[in-house]
mmCIF file of C-alpha atoms in Angstrom:
data_model
loop_
_atom_site.group_PDB
_atom_site.id
_atom_site.type_symbol
_atom_site.label_atom_id
_atom_site.label_comp_id
_atom_site.label_asym_id
_atom_site.label_seq_id
_atom_site.Cartn_x
_atom_site.Cartn_y
_atom_site.Cartn_z
ATOM 1 C CA MET P 1 19.771 29.837 -10.839
ATOM 2 C CA PRO P 2 23.583 30.021 -10.406
ATOM 3 C CA ARG P 3 25.126 27.832 -7.736
ATOM 4 C CA GLN P 4 26.231 29.619 -4.594
ATOM 5 C CA PRO P 5 29.984 29.394 -3.964
ATOM 6 C CA ILE P 6 31.118 27.320 -1.006
ATOM 7 C CA VAL P 7 32.356 29.609 1.776
ATOM 8 C CA THR P 8 35.335 28.115 3.615
ATOM 9 C CA LEU P 9 37.025 29.215 6.826
ATOM 10 C CA ALA P 10 40.149 30.145 4.848
ATOM 11 C CA HIS P 11 38.049 32.286 2.487
ATOM 12 C CA PHE P 12 36.435 34.510 5.083
ATOM 13 C CA LEU P 13 39.599 34.733 7.173
ATOM 14 C CA THR P 14 41.483 36.174 4.181
ATOM 15 C CA SER P 15 38.769 38.314 2.566
ATOM 16 C CA GLY P 16 38.582 41.894 3.844
ATOM 17 C CA ASP P 17 34.964 42.259 2.770
ATOM 18 C CA ASP P 18 33.991 39.160 4.749
ATOM 19 C CA MET P 19 36.134 39.962 7.789
ATOM 20 C CA ARG P 20 34.749 43.391 8.654
ATOM 21 C CA PRO P 21 31.279 42.284 9.814
ATOM 22 C CA LEU P 22 32.912 39.447 11.790
ATOM 23 C CA LEU P 23 35.136 41.836 13.726
ATOM 24 C CA THR P 24 32.581 44.461 14.766
ATOM 25 C CA PRO P 25 28.788 44.868 14.499
ATOM 26 C CA ALA P 26 29.164 48.393 13.096
ATOM 27 C CA GLY P 27 29.195 47.132 9.494
ATOM 28 C CA HIS P 28 26.164 44.865 9.711
ATOM 29 C CA SER P 29 23.300 45.494 7.327
ATOM 30 C CA HIS P 30 19.851 46.252 8.712
ATOM 31 C CA ALA P 31 18.628 42.750 7.854
ATOM 32 C CA VAL P 32 21.584 41.063 9.574
ATOM 33 C CA ALA P 33 21.316 43.329 12.626
ATOM 34 C CA ARG P 34 17.588 42.590 12.938
ATOM 35 C CA GLU P 35 18.001 38.821 12.616
ATOM 36 C CA ARG P 36 20.988 38.740 14.977
ATOM 37 C CA HIS P 37 19.186 40.849 17.562
ATOM 38 C CA GLY P 38 16.184 38.548 17.601
ATOM 39 C CA LEU P 39 18.354 35.425 17.763
ATOM 40 C CA ILE P 40 20.623 36.659 20.563
ATOM 41 C CA ILE P 41 17.838 38.173 22.684
ATOM 42 C CA GLY P 42 15.825 34.959 22.353
ATOM 43 C CA ARG P 43 18.778 32.859 23.481
ATOM 44 C CA VAL P 44 19.620 35.244 26.318
ATOM 45 C CA ARG P 45 16.061 34.965 27.621
ATOM 46 C CA MET P 46 16.031 31.178 27.288
ATOM 47 C CA LEU P 47 19.411 30.812 28.999
ATOM 48 C CA ALA P 48 18.492 33.280 31.755
ATOM 49 C CA LEU P 49 15.308 31.320 32.491
ATOM 50 C CA LEU P 50 17.273 28.062 32.597
ATOM 51 C CA LEU P 51 19.920 29.583 34.866
ATOM 52 C CA ALA P 52 17.255 30.947 37.199
ATOM 53 C CA ALA P 53 15.796 27.457 37.623
ATOM 54 C CA LEU P 54 19.182 25.721 38.015
ATOM 55 C CA THR P 55 20.469 28.364 40.439
ATOM 56 C CA VAL P 56 17.542 27.741 42.791
ATOM 57 C CA ALA P 57 17.620 23.951 42.318
ATOM 58 C CA TRP P 58 21.288 23.833 43.370
ATOM 59 C CA VAL P 59 20.398 25.029 46.876
ATOM 60 C CA GLY P 60 19.751 21.376 47.784
ATOM 61 C CA VAL P 61 23.272 20.420 46.674
ATOM 62 C CA ASP P 62 24.668 23.304 48.735
ATOM 63 C CA ALA P 63 22.783 22.032 51.773
ATOM 64 C CA MET P 64 24.620 18.696 51.460
ATOM 65 C CA SER P 65 27.970 20.241 50.490
ATOM 66 C CA PHE P 66 28.234 22.843 53.282
ATOM 67 C CA ARG P 67 27.291 23.209 56.915
ATOM 68 C CA TRP P 68 24.833 25.773 58.229
ATOM 69 C CA PRO P 69 25.023 28.792 58.154
ATOM 70 C CA ALA P 70 27.355 28.566 55.122
ATOM 71 C CA TRP P 71 24.808 26.975 52.822
ATOM 72 C CA GLY P 72 22.166 29.446 54.046
ATOM 73 C CA ALA P 73 24.332 32.401 53.005
ATOM 74 C CA LEU P 74 25.004 30.760 49.642
ATOM 75 C CA ALA P 75 21.277 30.081 49.236
ATOM 76 C CA ALA P 76 20.523 33.772 49.766
ATOM 77 C CA ASP P 77 23.130 34.644 47.119
ATOM 78 C CA ARG P 78 21.539 32.132 44.759
ATOM 79 C CA LEU P 79 18.036 33.511 45.287
ATOM 80 C CA VAL P 80 19.182 37.059 44.518
ATOM 81 C CA SER P 81 20.980 35.877 41.367
ATOM 82 C CA ALA P 82 17.976 33.784 40.308
ATOM 83 C CA GLY P 83 15.755 36.833 40.696
ATOM 84 C CA CYS P 84 18.084 38.823 38.414
ATOM 85 C CA PHE P 85 18.078 36.036 35.832
ATOM 86 C CA LEU P 86 14.288 35.794 35.998
ATOM 87 C CA THR P 87 13.915 39.548 35.530
ATOM 88 C CA LEU P 88 16.223 39.408 32.511
ATOM 89 C CA ALA P 89 14.178 36.580 31.013
ATOM 90 C CA CYS P 90 10.665 37.880 31.676
ATOM 91 C CA HIS P 91 10.625 41.680 31.864
ATOM 92 C CA PRO P 92 7.845 42.799 29.452
ATOM 93 C CA ARG P 93 9.702 45.872 28.174
ATOM 94 C CA TRP P 94 12.649 43.727 27.176
ATOM 95 C CA ARG P 95 10.413 41.125 25.567
ATOM 96 C CA ARG P 96 9.133 43.824 23.191
ATOM 97 C CA GLY P 97 12.605 44.129 21.694
ATOM 98 C CA ARG P 98 13.741 47.284 23.491
ATOM 99 C CA LEU P 99 16.841 45.673 24.983
ATOM 100 C CA GLY P 100 19.956 45.831 22.857
ATOM 101 C CA ILE P 101 22.423 42.994 22.333
ATOM 102 C CA ALA P 102 25.217 44.520 24.422
ATOM 103 C CA PRO P 103 23.061 45.217 27.524
ATOM 104 C CA ALA P 104 21.416 41.782 27.320
ATOM 105 C CA LEU P 105 24.700 39.880 27.098
ATOM 106 C CA GLY P 106 26.307 42.216 29.618
ATOM 107 C CA LEU P 107 23.574 41.512 32.164
ATOM 108 C CA LEU P 108 23.693 37.761 31.554
ATOM 109 C CA VAL P 109 27.473 37.570 31.968
ATOM 110 C CA GLY P 110 27.493 40.204 34.707
ATOM 111 C CA VAL P 111 24.975 38.404 36.931
ATOM 112 C CA SER P 112 26.898 35.131 36.521
ATOM 113 C CA LEU P 113 30.219 36.758 37.445
ATOM 114 C CA ALA P 114 28.715 38.712 40.346
ATOM 115 C CA PHE P 115 27.293 35.475 41.768
ATOM 116 C CA TYR P 116 30.684 33.794 41.270
ATOM 117 C CA LEU P 117 32.630 36.540 43.051
ATOM 118 C CA THR P 118 30.156 36.784 45.937
ATOM 119 C CA ALA P 119 30.154 33.014 46.438
ATOM 120 C CA GLN P 120 33.958 32.876 46.348
ATOM 121 C CA LEU P 121 34.112 35.646 48.930
ATOM 122 C CA MET P 122 31.827 33.661 51.246
ATOM 123 C CA LEU P 123 33.779 30.445 50.734
ATOM 124 C CA GLY P 124 37.081 32.274 51.246
ATOM 125 C CA VAL P 125 35.872 33.672 54.583
ATOM 126 C CA LEU P 126 34.303 30.406 55.794
ATOM 127 C CA GLY P 127 37.143 28.127 54.674
ATOM 128 C CA ALA P 128 37.256 24.321 54.899
ATOM 129 C CA SER P 129 35.232 24.286 58.133
ATOM 130 C CA ALA P 130 32.110 25.026 56.077
ATOM 131 C CA LEU P 131 32.334 21.784 54.069
ATOM 132 C CA GLY P 132 29.567 19.285 54.653
ATOM 133 C CA PHE P 133 28.492 15.807 53.479
ATOM 134 C CA LEU P 134 29.428 15.991 49.772
ATOM 135 C CA GLY P 135 32.583 17.896 50.552
ATOM 136 C CA GLU P 136 35.142 19.666 48.409
ATOM 137 C CA GLY P 137 34.404 18.013 45.040
ATOM 138 C CA ALA P 138 30.839 19.308 44.836
ATOM 139 C CA ALA P 139 31.960 22.763 45.976
ATOM 140 C CA ASN P 140 34.588 22.950 43.235
ATOM 141 C CA THR P 141 32.121 21.829 40.560
ATOM 142 C CA ALA P 142 29.498 24.332 41.687
ATOM 143 C CA TYR P 143 31.713 27.389 42.072
ATOM 144 C CA ASN P 144 35.306 27.111 40.885
ATOM 145 C CA ASP P 145 34.292 25.984 37.381
ATOM 146 C CA LEU P 146 31.797 28.808 36.854
ATOM 147 C CA PRO P 147 34.186 31.072 34.830
ATOM 148 C CA TYR P 148 34.839 28.207 32.383
ATOM 149 C CA ILE P 149 31.114 27.498 32.074
ATOM 150 C CA THR P 150 30.391 31.196 31.466
ATOM 151 C CA ALA P 151 33.139 31.414 28.819
ATOM 152 C CA ALA P 152 31.919 28.253 27.095
ATOM 153 C CA GLY P 153 28.370 29.659 27.064
ATOM 154 C CA LEU P 154 29.468 32.414 24.669
ATOM 155 C CA ALA P 155 29.538 29.747 21.939
ATOM 156 C CA LEU P 156 25.713 29.805 21.960
ATOM 157 C CA PHE P 157 25.617 33.286 20.385
ATOM 158 C CA PRO P 158 26.557 34.636 16.911
ATOM 159 C CA LEU P 159 29.018 37.222 18.232
ATOM 160 C CA THR P 160 31.674 39.356 16.599
ATOM 161 C CA ALA P 161 35.314 39.118 17.649
ATOM 162 C CA LEU P 162 34.990 42.455 19.478
ATOM 163 C CA GLU P 163 31.981 41.302 21.509
ATOM 164 C CA THR P 164 33.607 37.990 22.410
ATOM 165 C CA GLY P 165 36.805 39.803 23.365
ATOM 166 C CA LEU P 166 35.027 42.211 25.709
ATOM 167 C CA ALA P 167 33.081 39.397 27.376
ATOM 168 C CA GLY P 168 36.287 37.348 27.659
ATOM 169 C CA LEU P 169 38.107 40.232 29.338
ATOM 170 C CA ALA P 170 35.317 40.513 31.917
ATOM 171 C CA ILE P 171 35.487 36.786 32.634
ATOM 172 C CA LEU P 172 39.296 36.831 32.855
ATOM 173 C CA GLY P 173 39.181 39.845 35.157
ATOM 174 C CA ALA P 174 36.676 38.243 37.523
ATOM 175 C CA THR P 175 38.659 34.988 37.561
ATOM 176 C CA ALA P 176 41.955 36.765 38.250
ATOM 177 C CA LEU P 177 40.391 38.844 41.047
ATOM 178 C CA SER P 178 38.866 35.786 42.704
ATOM 179 C CA MET P 179 42.002 33.685 42.505
ATOM 180 C CA THR P 180 44.296 36.505 43.622
ATOM 181 C CA VAL P 181 42.251 37.442 46.682
ATOM 182 C CA TRP P 182 41.458 33.831 47.631
ATOM 183 C CA PRO P 183 44.369 31.730 46.272
ATOM 184 C CA GLU P 184 43.166 28.620 48.147
ATOM 185 C CA ILE P 185 40.612 27.953 45.400
ATOM 186 C CA LEU P 186 43.486 27.245 42.990
ATOM 187 C CA GLN P 187 44.341 24.090 44.973
ATOM 188 C CA GLY P 188 47.977 24.297 43.965
ATOM 189 C CA GLU P 189 47.391 25.148 40.289
ATOM 190 C CA PRO P 190 49.415 28.187 39.093
ATOM 191 C CA LEU P 191 47.298 31.304 38.508
ATOM 192 C CA ALA P 192 48.692 31.701 34.985
ATOM 193 C CA SER P 193 47.607 28.151 34.152
ATOM 194 C CA ALA P 194 44.058 28.746 35.374
ATOM 195 C CA LEU P 195 43.768 32.009 33.422
ATOM 196 C CA TRP P 196 45.177 30.298 30.319
ATOM 197 C CA HIS P 197 42.428 27.668 30.534
ATOM 198 C CA VAL P 198 39.803 30.407 30.745
ATOM 199 C CA LEU P 199 41.401 32.186 27.784
ATOM 200 C CA VAL P 200 41.460 29.022 25.663
ATOM 201 C CA THR P 201 37.831 28.285 26.512
ATOM 202 C CA THR P 202 36.857 31.831 25.541
ATOM 203 C CA GLY P 203 38.828 31.583 22.296
ATOM 204 C CA ILE P 204 37.142 28.342 21.252
ATOM 205 C CA ALA P 205 33.738 29.791 22.123
ATOM 206 C CA GLY P 206 34.617 32.913 20.129
ATOM 207 C CA ILE P 207 35.477 30.890 17.017
ATOM 208 C CA ALA P 208 32.183 29.020 17.334
ATOM 209 C CA GLY P 209 30.310 32.324 17.671
ATOM 210 C CA ILE P 210 32.058 33.852 14.650
ATOM 211 C CA CYS P 211 31.233 30.795 12.533
ATOM 212 C CA GLN P 212 27.587 31.135 13.587
ATOM 213 C CA LEU P 213 27.666 34.813 12.675
ATOM 214 C CA ARG P 214 29.219 34.108 9.263
ATOM 215 C CA LEU P 215 26.482 31.585 8.483
ATOM 216 C CA LEU P 216 23.810 34.028 9.682
ATOM 217 C CA ILE P 217 25.216 36.788 7.440
ATOM 218 C CA THR P 218 25.366 34.470 4.425
ATOM 219 C CA LEU P 219 21.826 33.139 4.847
ATOM 220 C CA THR P 220 20.351 36.570 5.622
ATOM 221 C CA ASP P 221 22.115 38.117 2.648
ATOM 222 C CA GLN P 222 20.830 35.387 0.338
ATOM 223 C CA ALA P 223 17.289 35.826 1.655
ATOM 224 C CA SER P 224 17.275 39.632 1.479
ATOM 225 C CA ARG P 225 18.954 40.140 -1.911
ATOM 226 C CA ASP P 226 17.585 39.564 -5.377
ATOM 227 C CA GLY P 227 19.663 36.788 -6.924
ATOM 228 C CA LEU P 228 19.769 38.403 -10.369
ATOM 229 C CA THR P 229 20.603 42.036 -9.624
ATOM 230 C CA GLN P 230 22.000 41.789 -6.062
ATOM 231 C CA ALA P 231 19.682 44.642 -5.071
ATOM 232 C CA LEU P 232 17.572 44.207 -1.934
ATOM 233 C CA THR P 233 14.306 42.354 -2.367
ATOM 234 C CA ARG P 234 11.100 44.348 -2.026
ATOM 235 C CA GLN P 235 10.359 42.943 1.444
ATOM 236 C CA ALA P 236 13.849 43.645 2.760
ATOM 237 C CA GLY P 237 13.827 47.077 1.104
ATOM 238 C CA ALA P 238 10.468 47.988 2.636
ATOM 239 C CA GLU P 239 11.714 47.025 6.100
ATOM 240 C CA LEU P 240 14.850 49.109 5.639
ATOM 241 C CA LEU P 241 12.870 52.041 4.262
ATOM 242 C CA ALA P 242 10.557 51.980 7.292
ATOM 243 C CA VAL P 243 13.612 52.239 9.567
ATOM 244 C CA ARG P 244 15.205 54.972 7.429
ATOM 245 C CA PHE P 245 11.960 56.973 7.423
ATOM 246 C CA ALA P 246 11.555 56.668 11.221
ATOM 247 C CA ASN P 247 15.170 57.745 11.770
ATOM 248 C CA ALA P 248 14.731 60.704 9.413
ATOM 249 C CA GLU P 249 11.633 61.811 11.337
ATOM 250 C CA ARG P 250 13.362 61.424 14.692
ATOM 251 C CA LEU P 251 16.441 63.394 13.578
ATOM 252 C CA THR P 252 14.479 65.864 11.400
ATOM 253 C CA GLN P 253 16.522 64.894 8.363
ATOM 254 C CA PRO P 254 15.611 64.689 4.671
ATOM 255 C CA LEU P 255 15.075 61.368 2.910
ATOM 256 C CA THR P 256 14.836 61.082 -0.870
ATOM 257 C CA LEU P 257 13.588 58.222 -3.041
ATOM 258 C CA ALA P 258 14.245 57.722 -6.743
ATOM 259 C CA PHE P 259 11.817 55.336 -8.444
ATOM 260 C CA PHE P 260 13.298 53.829 -11.659
ATOM 261 C CA ASP P 261 11.337 52.055 -14.379
ATOM 262 C CA LEU P 262 13.386 50.746 -17.319
ATOM 263 C CA ASP P 263 11.771 51.964 -20.533
ATOM 264 C CA GLN P 264 10.249 49.432 -22.952
ATOM 265 C CA PHE P 265 11.765 46.528 -21.070
ATOM 266 C CA LYS P 266 8.943 44.178 -22.092
ATOM 267 C CA ASP P 267 10.052 44.642 -25.689
ATOM 268 C CA VAL P 268 13.501 43.262 -24.779
ATOM 269 C CA ASN P 269 11.984 40.102 -23.318
ATOM 270 C CA ASP P 270 9.548 39.674 -26.204
ATOM 271 C CA ARG P 271 12.078 40.198 -29.025
ATOM 272 C CA TYR P 272 15.317 38.828 -27.551
ATOM 273 C CA GLY P 273 14.247 36.452 -24.780
ATOM 274 C CA HIS P 274 14.395 36.483 -20.999
ATOM 275 C CA GLU P 275 18.140 35.811 -20.808
ATOM 276 C CA ALA P 276 18.764 39.040 -22.711
ATOM 277 C CA GLY P 277 16.318 40.793 -20.393
ATOM 278 C CA ASP P 278 18.180 39.425 -17.352
ATOM 279 C CA THR P 279 21.439 40.811 -18.775
ATOM 280 C CA VAL P 280 19.881 44.262 -19.182
ATOM 281 C CA LEU P 281 18.499 44.202 -15.628
ATOM 282 C CA ARG P 282 21.774 43.036 -14.144
ATOM 283 C CA GLU P 283 23.799 45.716 -15.950
ATOM 284 C CA ALA P 284 21.356 48.503 -15.077
ATOM 285 C CA ALA P 285 21.468 47.548 -11.387
ATOM 286 C CA ARG P 286 25.260 47.341 -11.458
ATOM 287 C CA ARG P 287 25.589 50.819 -12.968
ATOM 288 C CA ILE P 288 23.161 52.348 -10.495
ATOM 289 C CA ARG P 289 25.028 50.849 -7.531
ATOM 290 C CA ALA P 290 28.386 51.978 -8.962
ATOM 291 C CA SER P 291 27.186 55.589 -9.241
ATOM 292 C CA VAL P 292 25.733 56.076 -5.758
ATOM 293 C CA ARG P 293 27.195 56.391 -2.280
ATOM 294 C CA ASP P 294 27.831 53.583 0.212
ATOM 295 C CA SER P 295 24.994 54.913 2.372
ATOM 296 C CA ASP P 296 22.469 54.646 -0.499
ATOM 297 C CA THR P 297 20.511 51.436 -1.060
ATOM 298 C CA LEU P 298 19.096 49.945 -4.251
ATOM 299 C CA VAL P 299 15.914 47.862 -4.036
ATOM 300 C CA ARG P 300 14.397 45.788 -6.819
ATOM 301 C CA TRP P 301 10.798 46.836 -6.282
ATOM 302 C CA GLY P 302 9.380 44.508 -8.912
ATOM 303 C CA GLY P 303 10.130 43.364 -12.470
ATOM 304 C CA GLU P 304 12.047 46.196 -14.150
ATOM 305 C CA GLU P 305 11.311 48.683 -11.325
ATOM 306 C CA PHE P 306 14.009 49.798 -8.877
ATOM 307 C CA LEU P 307 13.803 52.022 -5.818
ATOM 308 C CA LEU P 308 16.892 53.969 -4.760
ATOM 309 C CA ILE P 309 16.899 55.041 -1.084
ATOM 310 C CA LEU P 310 18.981 58.168 -0.422
ATOM 311 C CA PRO P 311 19.147 58.883 3.351
ATOM 312 C CA ALA P 312 19.966 62.375 4.667
ATOM 313 C CA THR P 313 19.581 63.693 1.116
ATOM 314 C CA THR P 314 17.503 66.621 -0.137
ATOM 315 C CA LEU P 315 16.159 66.836 -3.685
ATOM 316 C CA ALA P 316 18.905 69.342 -4.481
ATOM 317 C CA ASP P 317 21.520 66.864 -3.226
ATOM 318 C CA ALA P 318 19.906 63.995 -5.153
ATOM 319 C CA LEU P 319 19.950 65.707 -8.556
ATOM 320 C CA PRO P 320 23.764 65.475 -9.021
ATOM 321 C CA ILE P 321 23.509 61.748 -8.250
ATOM 322 C CA ILE P 322 20.862 61.324 -10.948
ATOM 323 C CA ASP P 323 22.939 63.438 -13.336
ATOM 324 C CA ARG P 324 25.956 61.222 -12.685
ATOM 325 C CA LEU P 325 23.812 58.189 -13.526
ATOM 326 C CA ALA P 326 22.629 59.929 -16.688
ATOM 327 C CA ASP P 327 26.210 60.607 -17.784
ATOM 328 C CA GLY P 328 27.191 56.967 -17.263
ATOM 329 C CA GLY P 329 24.013 55.456 -18.670
ATOM 330 C CA LEU P 330 22.254 52.250 -17.680
ATOM 331 C CA GLY P 331 23.869 50.000 -20.264
ATOM 332 C CA LEU P 332 22.810 48.881 -23.725
ATOM 333 C CA ARG P 333 19.844 46.963 -25.062
ATOM 334 C CA PRO P 334 20.532 43.839 -27.172
ATOM 335 C CA ASN P 335 20.288 45.914 -30.378
ATOM 336 C CA GLY P 336 23.054 48.276 -29.184
ATOM 337 C CA THR P 337 20.822 51.245 -28.303
ATOM 338 C CA PRO P 338 21.005 52.837 -24.835
ATOM 339 C CA GLN P 339 18.722 51.425 -22.159
ATOM 340 C CA THR P 340 16.778 54.398 -20.799
ATOM 341 C CA ALA P 341 14.618 54.846 -17.708
ATOM 342 C CA SER P 342 11.765 56.962 -16.421
ATOM 343 C CA ILE P 343 12.439 58.226 -12.900
ATOM 344 C CA GLY P 344 10.367 59.901 -10.232
ATOM 345 C CA LEU P 345 11.928 61.559 -7.176
ATOM 346 C CA ALA P 346 10.263 62.444 -3.874
ATOM 347 C CA GLU P 347 11.644 63.823 -0.623
ATOM 348 C CA ARG P 348 10.127 63.360 2.837
ATOM 349 C CA MET P 349 10.239 66.949 4.091
ATOM 350 C CA SER P 350 9.567 68.981 0.939
ATOM 351 C CA ASP P 351 6.724 66.671 -0.118
ATOM 352 C CA GLY P 352 5.236 66.459 3.380
ATOM 353 C CA SER P 353 5.031 62.665 3.361
ATOM 354 C CA ARG P 354 3.171 61.145 6.300
ATOM 355 C CA ASP P 355 4.932 57.768 6.124
ATOM 356 C CA TRP P 356 7.238 55.768 3.895
ATOM 357 C CA ASN P 357 4.338 54.346 1.878
ATOM 358 C CA ASP P 358 3.255 57.879 1.039
ATOM 359 C CA LEU P 359 6.794 58.724 -0.064
ATOM 360 C CA VAL P 360 6.975 55.667 -2.341
ATOM 361 C CA ALA P 361 3.583 56.516 -3.828
ATOM 362 C CA MET P 362 4.721 60.071 -4.586
ATOM 363 C CA SER P 363 7.888 58.886 -6.351
ATOM 364 C CA ASP P 364 5.815 56.309 -8.255
ATOM 365 C CA VAL P 365 3.345 58.975 -9.462
ATOM 366 C CA ARG P 366 6.204 61.142 -10.707
ATOM 367 C CA MET P 367 7.825 58.180 -12.444
ATOM 368 C CA TYR P 368 4.616 57.574 -14.401
ATOM 369 C CA ALA P 369 4.455 61.290 -15.241
ATOM 370 C CA ALA P 370 7.936 60.994 -16.741
ATOM 371 C CA LYS P 371 6.872 57.893 -18.679
ATOM 372 C CA ARG P 372 3.735 59.564 -20.051
ATOM 373 C CA ALA P 373 5.807 62.562 -21.145
ATOM 374 C CA GLY P 374 7.882 60.391 -23.481
ATOM 375 C CA ARG P 375 10.212 58.295 -21.251
ATOM 376 C CA ASN P 376 13.978 58.776 -20.759
ATOM 377 C CA ARG P 377 13.506 61.594 -18.259
ATOM 378 C CA TYR P 378 13.050 62.247 -14.577
ATOM 379 C CA THR P 379 10.957 64.570 -12.485
ATOM 380 C CA ALA P 380 11.414 65.785 -8.942
ATOM 381 C CA VAL P 381 8.584 68.326 -8.949
ATOM 382 C CA ALA P 382 5.213 67.939 -10.653
ATOM 383 C CA GLY P 383 5.376 69.383 -14.179
ATOM 384 C CA CYS P 384 9.189 69.715 -14.239
ATOM 385 C CA LEU P 385 10.649 67.037 -16.548
ATOM 386 C CA ILE P 386 14.370 66.719 -17.220
ATOM 387 C CA PRO P 387 15.993 64.453 -19.847
ATOM 388 C CA PHE P 388 17.751 61.535 -18.219
ATOM 389 C CA ILE P 389 20.185 59.727 -20.520
ATOM 390 C CA ARG P 390 21.820 62.220 -22.891
ATOM 391 C CA PRO P 391 22.400 61.347 -26.537
ATOM 392 C CA GLY P 392 26.077 60.630 -27.164
ATOM 393 C CA LEU P 393 26.812 59.840 -23.509
ATOM 394 C CA ALA P 394 24.604 56.880 -22.668
ATOM 395 C CA GLY P 395 26.365 54.292 -24.781
ATOM 396 C CA ALA P 396 29.883 55.515 -24.066
ATOM 397 C CA ALA P 397 30.218 54.169 -20.536
#
């Protein structure tokens, strides 16, 4: 197995292909999005539960830091915030994965900042007369440092630069509002200096989050892609196909599959060895990927079998794609002859497929029909067989 290249900070900061998924979640693959969602939601719930407990536990410190009724008002604020954190952590609908990343993080940061602003408003109104036994030091630690703690907490999550930036703007805005309306909390420190500290803390947390995200993308990509052909593995492909099929049903859109089986591939392994067979597989997968659209996905279904997922594509739309593949060919066998394939196509709506398994089975049946009819052909409708790789064209590409 080839060694994986070492990914350095300089590499992914200068590579456009690596930078895009670090800037915005829009370019994340299904596997990365699924893993990141589970990781972030799990950490949000864990942190929200911890914050709920700490928020309530700090009431005792407030009782020693402030006089009554100041600490009573702060306690009420804490109980409301703790209830919000607890709801975020334990709501059953959210536990079932129905809460997206943006709402989850937004609620976590939003509750923290709302508590901070409300507490600062109370302290601004009450002033120094509210200080109790522990005095000003405990009050500053409990309240004035909350924006920095919230910003530093972003480092716990594998976030994109866009997500960190939006959260940082919210934290900066809340800090600026608090310190502008109640300048006493600055204790002589310039406002620009305080905001700069929050910005630096957010920036460091953002770098940590991006590094986490880069590692997550690398590991997920390695786990979900076949090392030889760089197509998706069968497990990852099946998960993606289930999502594609559900989306097609929800939007009433077509979904076409093309099931490829490389003809007489066992003969390549038997006569020329497995390294030659690996070369044939790798080249066939490369040519298929080069001939399809960015929205299409190639899956190595097993051995010499590949499944091509064509979302929002009818059979009529899929045929030119297959013809383009036929014109380019799938590469050459070790003896210099074209590598051919038997292909079966099936489409969700025209074939009346009940689920994605049914659609795969239909394309598989048609692939075997093409193979029984003499190989090097494809079929999209039972009994209609079309030559795949044309003589004179297959070896030219």
